[in-house]
mmCIF file of C-alpha atoms in Angstrom:
data_model
loop_
_atom_site.group_PDB
_atom_site.id
_atom_site.type_symbol
_atom_site.label_atom_id
_atom_site.label_comp_id
_atom_site.label_asym_id
_atom_site.label_seq_id
_atom_site.Cartn_x
_atom_site.Cartn_y
_atom_site.Cartn_z
ATOM 1 C CA ALA A 220 68.687 7.029 4.360
ATOM 2 C CA GLN A 221 65.340 5.384 4.918
ATOM 3 C CA SER A 222 63.660 5.829 8.107
ATOM 4 C CA VAL A 223 60.192 5.766 9.622
ATOM 5 C CA THR A 224 58.988 7.501 12.810
ATOM 6 C CA GLN A 225 56.013 6.246 14.739
ATOM 7 C CA PRO A 226 55.410 9.168 17.312
ATOM 8 C CA ASP A 227 53.219 7.561 19.783
ATOM 9 C CA ILE A 228 54.774 4.734 21.752
ATOM 10 C CA HIS A 229 51.678 3.982 23.673
ATOM 11 C CA ILE A 230 47.994 4.850 22.787
ATOM 12 C CA THR A 231 45.198 3.970 24.930
ATOM 13 C CA VAL A 232 41.329 4.001 23.374
ATOM 14 C CA SER A 233 38.179 3.195 24.732
ATOM 15 C CA GLU A 234 36.090 0.334 22.796
ATOM 16 C CA GLY A 235 34.235 1.882 20.147
ATOM 17 C CA ALA A 236 36.099 4.714 19.736
ATOM 18 C CA SER A 237 37.880 5.754 16.720
ATOM 19 C CA LEU A 238 41.892 5.413 16.366
ATOM 20 C CA GLU A 239 44.604 6.990 14.433
ATOM 21 C CA LEU A 240 48.118 5.704 14.648
ATOM 22 C CA ARG A 241 50.779 8.029 12.920
ATOM 23 C CA CYS A 242 53.650 7.144 10.836
ATOM 24 C CA ASN A 243 56.227 9.522 9.030
ATOM 25 C CA TYR A 244 58.533 8.094 6.510
ATOM 26 C CA SER A 245 61.857 9.451 5.001
ATOM 27 C CA TYR A 246 62.466 8.019 1.702
ATOM 28 C CA GLY A 247 63.986 9.505 -1.569
ATOM 29 C CA ALA A 248 61.764 7.767 -4.021
ATOM 30 C CA THR A 249 57.993 6.466 -4.006
ATOM 31 C CA PRO A 250 57.986 4.686 -0.832
ATOM 32 C CA TYR A 251 56.324 1.245 -0.154
ATOM 33 C CA LEU A 252 54.470 1.188 2.737
ATOM 34 C CA PHE A 253 53.149 -1.201 5.150
ATOM 35 C CA TRP A 254 51.209 -1.386 8.511
ATOM 36 C CA TYR A 255 51.930 -4.775 10.509
ATOM 37 C CA VAL A 256 50.226 -5.630 13.717
ATOM 38 C CA GLN A 257 51.806 -7.845 16.429
ATOM 39 C CA SER A 258 50.250 -9.657 19.323
ATOM 40 C CA PRO A 259 52.621 -10.657 22.458
ATOM 41 C CA GLY A 260 55.017 -13.184 21.448
ATOM 42 C CA GLN A 261 53.552 -13.461 17.989
ATOM 43 C CA GLY A 262 54.839 -12.692 14.632
ATOM 44 C CA LEU A 263 53.701 -9.976 12.348
ATOM 45 C CA GLN A 264 50.463 -9.743 10.304
ATOM 46 C CA LEU A 265 50.047 -7.636 7.495
ATOM 47 C CA LEU A 266 47.431 -5.144 7.854
ATOM 48 C CA LEU A 267 47.780 -3.203 4.404
ATOM 49 C CA LYS A 268 50.189 -1.891 2.261
ATOM 50 C CA TYR A 269 50.537 1.157 -0.247
ATOM 51 C CA PHE A 270 52.554 1.033 -3.741
ATOM 52 C CA SER A 271 50.842 3.232 -5.504
ATOM 53 C CA GLY A 272 47.408 4.609 -6.974
ATOM 54 C CA ASP A 273 44.678 5.409 -4.469
ATOM 55 C CA THR A 274 46.135 7.170 -1.718
ATOM 56 C CA LEU A 275 43.547 5.768 0.919
ATOM 57 C CA VAL A 276 44.212 2.142 1.121
ATOM 58 C CA GLN A 277 41.842 -0.212 2.810
ATOM 59 C CA GLY A 278 43.362 -3.297 4.999
ATOM 60 C CA ILE A 279 41.827 -6.297 6.795
ATOM 61 C CA LYS A 280 39.806 -6.002 9.949
ATOM 62 C CA GLY A 281 38.520 -2.619 9.240
ATOM 63 C CA PHE A 282 41.523 -0.694 8.936
ATOM 64 C CA GLU A 283 42.617 2.007 6.720
ATOM 65 C CA ALA A 284 45.631 4.179 5.929
ATOM 66 C CA GLU A 285 45.988 7.336 4.163
ATOM 67 C CA PHE A 286 49.025 8.126 1.977
ATOM 68 C CA LYS A 287 50.005 11.715 2.111
ATOM 69 C CA ARG A 288 53.160 12.577 0.289
ATOM 70 C CA SER A 289 53.145 16.379 1.219
ATOM 71 C CA GLN A 290 53.414 15.136 4.827
ATOM 72 C CA SER A 291 55.541 12.364 4.181
ATOM 73 C CA SER A 292 52.725 10.257 6.532
ATOM 74 C CA PHE A 293 51.126 7.296 6.325
ATOM 75 C CA ASN A 294 48.554 7.230 9.332
ATOM 76 C CA LEU A 295 46.584 4.055 10.296
ATOM 77 C CA ARG A 296 42.921 4.578 11.096
ATOM 78 C CA LYS A 297 40.101 2.551 12.364
ATOM 79 C CA PRO A 298 36.562 4.208 12.816
ATOM 80 C CA SER A 299 35.608 1.894 15.748
ATOM 81 C CA VAL A 300 38.213 -0.141 17.938
ATOM 82 C CA HIS A 301 37.616 -3.655 19.499
ATOM 83 C CA TRP A 302 38.954 -4.989 22.494
ATOM 84 C CA SER A 303 40.936 -7.509 20.061
ATOM 85 C CA ASP A 304 42.815 -4.705 18.300
ATOM 86 C CA ALA A 305 45.090 -4.400 21.354
ATOM 87 C CA ALA A 306 48.365 -4.920 20.035
ATOM 88 C CA GLU A 307 51.744 -3.839 18.799
ATOM 89 C CA TYR A 308 51.503 -1.627 15.677
ATOM 90 C CA PHE A 309 54.501 -1.162 12.963
ATOM 91 C CA CYS A 310 54.791 0.915 10.331
ATOM 92 C CA ALA A 311 57.242 -0.016 7.474
ATOM 93 C CA VAL A 312 58.848 1.126 4.419
ATOM 94 C CA ALA A 313 60.545 -0.939 1.905
ATOM 95 C CA ASN A 314 63.011 -0.516 -0.976
ATOM 96 C CA GLN A 315 62.646 -2.586 -4.089
ATOM 97 C CA GLY A 316 64.086 -5.389 -3.077
ATOM 98 C CA GLY A 317 62.080 -5.940 -0.253
ATOM 99 C CA LYS A 318 64.084 -4.947 2.517
ATOM 100 C CA LEU A 319 61.862 -3.303 5.656
ATOM 101 C CA ILE A 320 62.570 -0.375 7.659
ATOM 102 C CA PHE A 321 60.311 -0.507 10.576
ATOM 103 C CA GLY A 322 59.082 2.385 12.870
ATOM 104 C CA GLN A 323 59.425 1.954 16.567
ATOM 105 C CA GLY A 324 55.868 0.600 17.030
ATOM 106 C CA THR A 325 52.973 1.829 19.007
ATOM 107 C CA GLU A 326 51.521 -0.100 21.618
ATOM 108 C CA LEU A 327 47.553 0.028 21.632
ATOM 109 C CA SER A 328 45.707 -0.577 24.778
ATOM 110 C CA VAL A 329 41.975 -0.728 24.553
ATOM 111 C CA LYS A 330 39.560 0.235 27.671
ATOM 112 C CA PRO A 331 36.211 -1.445 28.206
ATOM 113 C CA GLY B 178 48.085 -16.555 1.475
ATOM 114 C CA ALA B 179 51.486 -18.041 1.527
ATOM 115 C CA VAL B 180 52.758 -19.457 4.741
ATOM 116 C CA VAL B 181 56.186 -18.920 6.359
ATOM 117 C CA SER B 182 57.250 -21.250 8.995
ATOM 118 C CA GLN B 183 59.801 -20.845 11.615
ATOM 119 C CA HIS B 184 61.259 -23.632 14.121
ATOM 120 C CA PRO B 185 61.442 -23.611 16.761
ATOM 121 C CA SER B 186 59.344 -21.268 18.309
ATOM 122 C CA TRP B 187 60.919 -21.215 21.538
ATOM 123 C CA VAL B 188 64.277 -22.163 22.584
ATOM 124 C CA ILE B 189 66.408 -22.170 25.591
ATOM 125 C CA CYS B 190 70.053 -22.649 25.743
ATOM 126 C CA LYS B 191 73.068 -22.403 27.920
ATOM 127 C CA SER B 192 75.819 -20.005 27.257
ATOM 128 C CA GLY B 193 78.460 -20.889 24.608
ATOM 129 C CA THR B 194 76.399 -23.382 22.833
ATOM 130 C CA SER B 195 74.987 -22.855 19.287
ATOM 131 C CA VAL B 196 71.394 -22.474 18.340
ATOM 132 C CA LYS B 197 69.789 -22.949 14.947
ATOM 133 C CA ILE B 198 66.484 -21.649 13.996
ATOM 134 C CA GLU B 199 64.825 -22.804 10.377
ATOM 135 C CA CYS B 200 62.837 -20.729 8.228
ATOM 136 C CA ARG B 201 60.803 -22.556 5.667
ATOM 137 C CA SER B 202 58.374 -21.254 3.225
ATOM 138 C CA LEU B 203 55.765 -23.936 2.919
ATOM 139 C CA ASP B 204 54.010 -22.970 -0.550
ATOM 140 C CA PHE B 205 56.271 -21.002 -2.369
ATOM 141 C CA GLN B 206 59.859 -20.570 -3.453
ATOM 142 C CA ALA B 207 61.554 -18.096 -1.755
ATOM 143 C CA THR B 208 64.258 -16.279 -3.449
ATOM 144 C CA THR B 209 65.005 -14.093 -0.796
ATOM 145 C CA MET B 210 64.675 -14.488 3.018
ATOM 146 C CA PHE B 211 65.215 -11.698 5.661
ATOM 147 C CA TRP B 212 66.095 -12.190 8.898
ATOM 148 C CA TYR B 213 65.262 -9.713 11.828
ATOM 149 C CA ARG B 214 65.837 -9.222 15.450
ATOM 150 C CA GLN B 215 63.687 -7.783 18.031
ATOM 151 C CA PHE B 216 64.342 -7.014 21.459
ATOM 152 C CA PRO B 217 61.617 -6.588 24.061
ATOM 153 C CA LYS B 218 59.500 -3.788 23.704
ATOM 154 C CA GLN B 219 61.559 -2.548 20.725
ATOM 155 C CA SER B 220 61.127 -2.668 17.005
ATOM 156 C CA LEU B 221 62.310 -5.091 14.258
ATOM 157 C CA MET B 222 65.989 -4.814 13.281
ATOM 158 C CA LEU B 223 66.991 -6.054 9.941
ATOM 159 C CA MET B 224 69.921 -8.551 10.647
ATOM 160 C CA ALA B 225 70.826 -9.736 7.002
ATOM 161 C CA THR B 226 69.226 -10.481 3.519
ATOM 162 C CA SER B 227 69.645 -14.205 2.394
ATOM 163 C CA ASN B 228 69.513 -15.007 -1.260
ATOM 164 C CA GLU B 229 69.374 -18.804 -2.155
ATOM 165 C CA GLY B 230 72.546 -20.191 -3.081
ATOM 166 C CA SER B 231 74.585 -17.255 -2.419
ATOM 167 C CA LYS B 232 75.943 -15.377 0.744
ATOM 168 C CA ALA B 233 73.890 -13.703 3.087
ATOM 169 C CA THR B 234 74.343 -9.807 3.238
ATOM 170 C CA TYR B 235 74.758 -8.376 6.646
ATOM 171 C CA GLU B 236 73.704 -5.076 7.900
ATOM 172 C CA GLN B 237 76.101 -2.754 9.529
ATOM 173 C CA GLY B 238 76.817 -3.768 13.152
ATOM 174 C CA VAL B 239 75.743 -7.172 12.879
ATOM 175 C CA GLU B 240 78.364 -10.038 13.537
ATOM 176 C CA LYS B 241 78.444 -12.481 10.269
ATOM 177 C CA ASP B 242 80.584 -14.885 12.242
ATOM 178 C CA LYS B 243 78.141 -15.032 15.145
ATOM 179 C CA PHE B 244 75.038 -15.308 13.140
ATOM 180 C CA LEU B 245 75.384 -17.387 10.381
ATOM 181 C CA ILE B 246 73.093 -17.649 7.699
ATOM 182 C CA ASN B 247 72.286 -20.497 5.230
ATOM 183 C CA HIS B 248 69.952 -20.384 2.387
ATOM 184 C CA ALA B 249 70.717 -23.477 0.544
ATOM 185 C CA SER B 250 67.123 -23.994 -1.269
ATOM 186 C CA LEU B 251 64.719 -22.138 -2.235
ATOM 187 C CA THR B 252 62.553 -23.028 0.916
ATOM 188 C CA LEU B 253 64.851 -22.809 3.703
ATOM 189 C CA SER B 254 66.899 -20.602 5.317
ATOM 190 C CA THR B 255 68.656 -21.135 8.466
ATOM 191 C CA LEU B 256 70.003 -18.870 11.310
ATOM 192 C CA THR B 257 72.567 -20.296 13.405
ATOM 193 C CA VAL B 258 73.564 -18.023 16.592
ATOM 194 C CA THR B 259 76.770 -19.221 17.415
ATOM 195 C CA SER B 260 78.690 -19.388 20.903
ATOM 196 C CA ALA B 261 75.434 -17.901 22.300
ATOM 197 C CA HIS B 262 75.397 -15.464 25.316
ATOM 198 C CA PRO B 263 72.787 -13.788 27.524
ATOM 199 C CA GLU B 264 72.930 -10.423 25.131
ATOM 200 C CA ASP B 265 71.829 -12.929 22.070
ATOM 201 C CA SER B 266 68.192 -13.468 23.995
ATOM 202 C CA SER B 267 66.066 -12.027 21.514
ATOM 203 C CA PHE B 268 62.815 -12.637 19.672
ATOM 204 C CA TYR B 269 64.177 -13.477 15.645
ATOM 205 C CA ILE B 270 62.018 -13.228 12.915
ATOM 206 C CA CYS B 271 62.187 -14.123 9.336
ATOM 207 C CA SER B 272 60.513 -12.986 6.354
ATOM 208 C CA ALA B 273 60.464 -14.437 2.623
ATOM 209 C CA THR B 274 59.752 -12.930 -0.966
ATOM 210 C CA GLN B 275 58.695 -14.820 -3.872
ATOM 211 C CA THR B 276 60.620 -12.445 -6.187
ATOM 212 C CA ALA B 277 63.384 -10.083 -5.608
ATOM 213 C CA THR B 278 61.400 -7.067 -6.943
ATOM 214 C CA ASN B 279 58.019 -7.497 -5.957
ATOM 215 C CA THR B 280 57.585 -6.184 -2.413
ATOM 216 C CA GLY B 281 54.084 -7.045 -2.099
ATOM 217 C CA GLU B 282 54.759 -10.921 -1.702
ATOM 218 C CA LEU B 283 56.489 -10.360 1.700
ATOM 219 C CA PHE B 284 55.326 -13.227 4.439
ATOM 220 C CA PHE B 285 56.523 -13.386 8.092
ATOM 221 C CA GLY B 286 57.184 -16.359 10.255
ATOM 222 C CA GLU B 287 55.725 -16.425 13.681
ATOM 223 C CA GLY B 288 59.057 -15.776 15.179
ATOM 224 C CA SER B 289 61.704 -17.748 17.361
ATOM 225 C CA ARG B 290 62.115 -16.791 20.814
ATOM 226 C CA LEU B 291 65.409 -17.349 22.073
ATOM 227 C CA THR B 292 66.581 -17.308 25.728
ATOM 228 C CA VAL B 293 70.293 -17.942 26.560
ATOM 229 C CA LEU B 294 70.939 -18.829 30.294
#
């Protein structure tokens, strides 16, 4: 069965510091992988996605993620975090029908 | 990019009443729409998959008689929470895709927060 694990429930980083949010997935075939961001009381915004090809994917707002098949991981990174990046981040895996399975989410706090 | 709109954004209702939430694709035709539920501080759980003109497919554990889903047109799906109770209070989010096989075209609504008193 498909599943997504985000090991870190809450992460706090200082503004300007680098960020890495972890995501591990379980999926039998080649996965479609996504990272979404959710601000409090809001819907989801797609940061980036991976379907195939280059394993390093660039997204919006300066985020990137790297697909590592050997580690079943799709970690999200940002070199320098801004206060406005504070939000909930969800990793998700999808099948070809578009059905998404979400991880538990990682709440990011940014210290001034 | 494509826009998915949900209405209402917030709804408060009394226990025992029914509430309808709409999900509209504003500038594209959505062959498939998905309904998710999110409890506070938790992740999104898929409730059902809705295809235009056919019955929704519910995930295991989701009561189809309680959460009625209708996808009557290519731009509108509705979720009706029947006989709502406080435990139904949650954040409901829909997503829509333009084609059944292209997962790249998946767009989310802003969500609807339901509070049942």
